[in-house]
Amino acid sequence: MAIRCLLALLILQVALARDYYDILKVPKGAADSVIKRSYRKLALQYHPDKVKGSEEEKAAAAKKFADINHAYEVLSSEEKRRIYNRYGEDGLKQHGAQGGGGGGGGAADIFSQFFGGAFGGGFGFGGGEEEEQTPKGHNVRVDLEVSLRDLYVGTTVRVLRDKPVARPAKGTRKCNCRNKVVTRQLGPGMFQQFQQQECQECPNVAYARETEALNVAVEPGMSDRQEVVFFEEGEPLLDGEPGDLNFVLRTRPHVRFERAGNDLRHNLTISLVDALVGFSTEVEHLDGHKVHVAAAGVIVPGHVVRLPGEGMPLFEHPDRHGDLFITVTVAFPKALTEKQKAAVRETFKGLHDEL
Ligand SMILES: *[C@@H]1O[C@H](CO)[C@@H](O)[C@H](O)[C@H]1NC(C)=O
């Protein structure tokens, strides 16, 4: 079944805070069951017992685990979700509806409440038993163009998508089919085995198209090709769960800046006079702030000025930044008048006697 996601319209908005829906990788209108399944998947993925790696990676995962649990605590409660949708996080605080306020203990509680029931209390990670074998539709990947500025400051891209949704229809259809091996006796001492499909009858469905708005959270420091996942927003599957919808970030080339990992590169052209006597200027950064670049002495063409901390923010650590490397190009005059030539000769008399 070929299903296309039509990206009908893109509108850029600026919004920084990561919201609970982003954390659980679901759109705002997601059904409770989808939120639950997404939470389950993420909580198992980021559970402190399951994450391996450096102390820093573990700390980052622990924070994510707490965020995931906190988001689920709010979105799984009808009342809290309603308040959050209308008034945001501040609304929750005012209503005193926000539990302990995060913290490791809170997260563990929500986690054990959720999984305590499902696994009869004792649950271990070892086997694959916790992974349900529900078939899933195909994941859909869609390119999403963003600017370097978007990746520097972060933004929310609103995407309108036309998606196929299964609706009840007249009649019945075959479902839950499985292959069964049937043995038949053809005669004395003669058996034949063959495969037979056995199906159940289910109410029929028909696909209807539904337009849905998704807010794709582009966070500061995300990299080119990084994927933003919407859980179960991909290709639907009858008698299964939909695949995921993955937005693949593609950076539009910027006219003045180039990115190399967390660093930025910029070319600055100065005049020959500035190159000789020194200069002081400002470079406008991606978000508009001015970066001061200066040199007191002689600058040779190709000289690189390094400005620590003026590069891209680090993903999930936006208070830390890479560096900005400014390569200086010197604009030579096309020609000098005879008078200028004489003046230059006079000025630099004896300068290169050692050559
Ligand atoms: C700087 O100039 C070099 C050489 O012309 C070019 O290859 C590079 O792409 C330029 N970088 C930026 C950020 O414009």
mmCIF file with all atom_site columns, C-alpha atoms in Angstrom, residues 154 226-227 263 291 296:
data_model
loop_
_atom_site.group_PDB
_atom_site.id
_atom_site.type_symbol
_atom_site.label_atom_id
_atom_site.label_alt_id
_atom_site.label_comp_id
_atom_site.label_asym_id
_atom_site.label_entity_id
_atom_site.label_seq_id
_atom_site.pdbx_PDB_ins_code
_atom_site.Cartn_x
_atom_site.Cartn_y
_atom_site.Cartn_z
_atom_site.occupancy
_atom_site.B_iso_or_equiv
_atom_site.pdbx_formal_charge
_atom_site.auth_seq_id
_atom_site.auth_comp_id
_atom_site.auth_asym_id
_atom_site.auth_atom_id
_atom_site.pdbx_PDB_model_num
ATOM 1 C CA . GLY A 1 154 ? 15.577 26.558 17.552 1.00 0.00 ? 154 GLY A CA 1
ATOM 2 C CA . GLN A 1 226 ? 18.792 14.468 12.288 1.00 0.00 ? 226 GLN A CA 1
ATOM 3 C CA . GLU A 1 227 ? 15.344 12.938 12.521 1.00 0.00 ? 227 GLU A CA 1
ATOM 4 C CA . ASP A 1 263 ? 31.765 24.939 14.622 1.00 0.00 ? 263 ASP A CA 1
ATOM 5 C CA . VAL A 1 291 ? 30.446 39.539 17.000 1.00 0.00 ? 291 VAL A CA 1
ATOM 6 C CA . ALA A 1 296 ? 46.000 45.325 15.794 1.00 0.00 ? 296 ALA A CA 1
#
